[in-house]
Amino acid sequence: MINNTSLAHPYANAVFDFALAANNLDKWFTDLANLANLAQNDNFTKLTTNPNLSRDAVIQIIVSFVDEPSKELSNFLSQLQDNNKLTILPEIFTLFEQQLENYRNCSKVVIQSAFELNEEQKLTFQGLLSKKFGKTVSIQVEVVPELIGGVKVLINDKVVDYSIKGSLDNLATEIIK
């Protein structure tokens, strides 16, 4: 069985290539982000499968959630609708975002910490992680008291766990063996 991410790849690749060629990456990023949020609404599937709405009416309603929608965006959404793939907009956006980050040599990093980090600590982490991964990073900090102490770093598909909870979990696993 094919998952939504697999189905989204060709669409994300095509949109990214088009946006890159048109020098319009930021606009497509913003539009896809808005549409991905819209597609996660419980009523989105009801809208896209409503037998009382024409194909064009559905697309008009969807693009009304985008500031200054382009003809290319409408065409893209029509293509998705023709293939019954409007519901994979969140996956398309995620893949587009990953391609954009790779293209710009940057990544989002989530740092989970038991305590709030001050600006100096955030900047220190940002510098260390930029150097380690060889790219510009933007940091988002999440306070997770269950970590007890230390940090857990999530970047792309990597997780680096330097938390006390992670250490205790590893120790428990070793003891059980």
Short mmCIF file of C-alpha atoms in Angstrom, two decimals:
data_model
loop_
_atom_site.label_atom_id
_atom_site.label_comp_id
_atom_site.label_asym_id
_atom_site.label_seq_id
_atom_site.Cartn_x
_atom_site.Cartn_y
_atom_site.Cartn_z
CA MET A 1 0.00 0.00 0.00
CA ILE A 2 1.36 3.41 -0.96
CA ASN A 3 1.34 6.10 1.72
CA ASN A 4 0.48 9.76 1.16
CA THR A 5 4.10 10.88 1.29
CA SER A 6 4.96 8.57 -1.60
CA LEU A 7 1.99 9.90 -3.55
CA ALA A 8 3.02 13.49 -2.80
CA HIS A 9 6.60 13.22 -4.09
CA PRO A 10 5.94 13.76 -7.81
CA TYR A 11 3.65 16.70 -7.10
CA ALA A 12 6.08 18.31 -4.66
CA ASN A 13 8.95 17.82 -7.10
CA ALA A 14 6.99 19.33 -9.98
CA VAL A 15 5.84 22.33 -7.94
CA PHE A 16 9.32 22.94 -6.58
CA ASP A 17 10.88 22.77 -10.06
CA PHE A 18 8.23 25.12 -11.41
CA ALA A 19 8.60 27.58 -8.52
CA LEU A 20 12.38 27.52 -8.85
CA ALA A 21 12.26 28.15 -12.60
CA ALA A 22 9.75 30.98 -12.07
CA ASN A 23 11.89 32.42 -9.26
CA ASN A 24 8.83 32.28 -7.04
CA LEU A 25 9.81 29.89 -4.23
CA ASP A 26 8.66 32.08 -1.35
CA LYS A 27 5.18 32.67 -2.80
CA TRP A 28 4.66 28.97 -3.49
CA PHE A 29 5.93 28.16 0.02
CA THR A 30 3.39 30.54 1.58
CA ASP A 31 0.55 29.35 -0.64
CA LEU A 32 1.26 25.68 0.00
CA ALA A 33 1.53 26.32 3.74
CA ASN A 34 -1.92 27.95 3.73
CA LEU A 35 -3.39 25.13 1.66
CA ALA A 36 -1.79 22.46 3.84
CA ASN A 37 -3.41 24.04 6.91
CA LEU A 38 -6.72 24.20 5.10
CA ALA A 39 -6.49 20.55 4.05
CA GLN A 40 -6.08 19.50 7.66
CA ASN A 41 -9.48 20.93 8.54
CA ASP A 42 -12.13 18.27 9.14
CA ASN A 43 -14.48 19.87 6.60
CA PHE A 44 -11.94 19.89 3.77
CA THR A 45 -12.79 16.38 2.54
CA LYS A 46 -16.48 17.23 2.70
CA LEU A 47 -15.81 20.26 0.52
CA THR A 48 -13.74 18.38 -2.05
CA THR A 49 -16.25 15.53 -2.34
CA ASN A 50 -19.44 17.59 -2.25
CA PRO A 51 -21.56 16.40 -5.20
CA ASN A 52 -23.44 19.70 -5.26
CA LEU A 53 -20.31 21.69 -6.14
CA SER A 54 -18.72 21.73 -9.56
CA ARG A 55 -15.03 21.05 -10.00
CA ASP A 56 -14.41 24.73 -10.70
CA ALA A 57 -16.45 25.84 -7.67
CA VAL A 58 -14.35 23.63 -5.39
CA ILE A 59 -11.12 25.10 -6.77
CA GLN A 60 -12.48 28.66 -6.44
CA ILE A 61 -13.35 28.05 -2.80
CA ILE A 62 -9.92 26.55 -2.07
CA VAL A 63 -7.94 29.32 -3.78
CA SER A 64 -9.97 31.93 -1.90
CA PHE A 65 -7.84 31.01 1.13
CA VAL A 66 -4.69 32.19 -0.67
CA ASP A 67 -3.60 35.80 -1.07
CA GLU A 68 -3.37 36.68 -4.76
CA PRO A 69 -3.68 33.14 -6.16
CA SER A 70 -2.02 32.56 -9.50
CA LYS A 71 -3.40 30.75 -12.52
CA GLU A 72 -0.63 28.18 -12.04
CA LEU A 73 -1.81 27.48 -8.50
CA SER A 74 -5.37 26.97 -9.73
CA ASN A 75 -4.09 24.64 -12.43
CA PHE A 76 -2.06 22.71 -9.88
CA LEU A 77 -5.08 22.32 -7.61
CA SER A 78 -7.21 21.24 -10.57
CA GLN A 79 -4.63 18.57 -11.39
CA LEU A 80 -4.73 17.34 -7.80
CA GLN A 81 -8.51 17.33 -7.85
CA ASP A 82 -8.62 15.40 -11.15
CA ASN A 83 -6.43 12.75 -9.53
CA ASN A 84 -8.35 12.77 -6.21
CA LYS A 85 -5.23 13.98 -4.39
CA LEU A 86 -6.27 17.28 -2.80
CA THR A 87 -6.07 15.64 0.62
CA ILE A 88 -2.30 15.13 0.26
CA LEU A 89 -1.62 18.88 0.28
CA PRO A 90 -0.01 18.68 3.76
CA GLU A 91 2.46 16.05 2.53
CA ILE A 92 3.17 18.06 -0.62
CA PHE A 93 3.91 21.10 1.52
CA THR A 94 6.23 19.14 3.84
CA LEU A 95 8.21 17.77 0.90
CA PHE A 96 8.32 21.18 -0.78
CA GLU A 97 9.61 22.69 2.47
CA GLN A 98 12.34 20.03 2.70
CA GLN A 99 13.43 20.72 -0.87
CA LEU A 100 13.47 24.44 -0.18
CA GLU A 101 15.62 23.94 2.92
CA ASN A 102 18.04 21.75 0.96
CA TYR A 103 18.18 24.27 -1.87
CA ARG A 104 18.92 27.09 0.56
CA ASN A 105 21.26 24.91 2.64
CA CYS A 106 19.31 25.46 5.83
CA SER A 107 17.32 23.37 8.28
CA LYS A 108 14.85 23.79 11.07
CA VAL A 109 16.04 22.43 14.38
CA VAL A 110 13.79 21.65 17.31
CA ILE A 111 15.55 21.68 20.66
CA GLN A 112 13.59 20.07 23.42
CA SER A 113 14.78 21.14 26.83
CA ALA A 114 13.57 20.55 30.37
CA PHE A 115 13.90 24.30 30.92
CA GLU A 116 13.51 27.45 28.84
CA LEU A 117 16.72 28.49 27.05
CA ASN A 118 17.88 32.11 27.13
CA GLU A 119 18.97 33.94 23.97
CA GLU A 120 22.67 33.30 24.60
CA GLN A 121 22.06 29.56 24.92
CA LYS A 122 19.95 29.55 21.74
CA LEU A 123 22.68 31.38 19.83
CA THR A 124 25.31 28.97 21.16
CA PHE A 125 23.24 25.98 20.02
CA GLN A 126 22.59 27.64 16.67
CA GLY A 127 26.32 28.18 16.08
CA LEU A 128 27.29 24.66 17.16
CA LEU A 129 24.59 23.00 15.08
CA SER A 130 25.31 25.14 12.03
CA LYS A 131 28.95 24.11 12.25
CA LYS A 132 28.17 20.44 12.88
CA PHE A 133 25.70 20.08 10.01
CA GLY A 134 27.36 22.55 7.64
CA LYS A 135 24.22 24.59 7.05
CA THR A 136 22.28 27.49 8.43
CA VAL A 137 19.84 26.41 11.10
CA SER A 138 16.82 28.07 12.62
CA ILE A 139 15.98 26.98 16.13
CA GLN A 140 12.66 26.33 17.77
CA VAL A 141 12.76 25.53 21.49
CA GLU A 142 10.17 23.32 23.14
CA VAL A 143 10.08 23.01 26.91
CA VAL A 144 9.55 19.35 27.84
CA PRO A 145 9.82 18.99 31.64
CA GLU A 146 9.76 15.17 31.36
CA LEU A 147 13.33 15.31 30.04
CA ILE A 148 14.41 16.17 33.61
CA GLY A 149 17.57 17.89 32.36
CA GLY A 150 19.70 18.18 29.24
CA VAL A 151 18.37 18.54 25.70
CA LYS A 152 17.02 16.53 22.80
CA VAL A 153 17.83 17.87 19.32
CA LEU A 154 15.66 17.03 16.31
CA ILE A 155 17.02 17.99 12.89
CA ASN A 156 15.57 16.57 9.69
CA ASP A 157 15.34 12.83 10.36
CA LYS A 158 18.00 12.79 13.08
CA VAL A 159 17.42 12.79 16.83
CA VAL A 160 20.28 13.46 19.23
CA ASP A 161 19.24 12.80 22.82
CA TYR A 162 21.40 14.32 25.56
CA SER A 163 18.61 14.39 28.13
CA ILE A 164 18.66 12.78 31.54
CA LYS A 165 15.46 10.92 30.65
CA GLY A 166 17.12 9.55 27.50
CA SER A 167 20.13 8.43 29.51
CA LEU A 168 17.91 6.75 32.08
CA ASP A 169 15.91 5.02 29.34
CA ASN A 170 19.15 3.75 27.77
CA LEU A 171 20.38 2.53 31.14
CA ALA A 172 17.08 0.71 31.78
CA THR A 173 17.32 -0.96 28.37
CA GLU A 174 20.87 -2.13 29.13
CA ILE A 175 19.87 -3.48 32.52
CA ILE A 176 16.94 -5.42 31.05
CA LYS A 177 19.22 -7.10 28.48
#
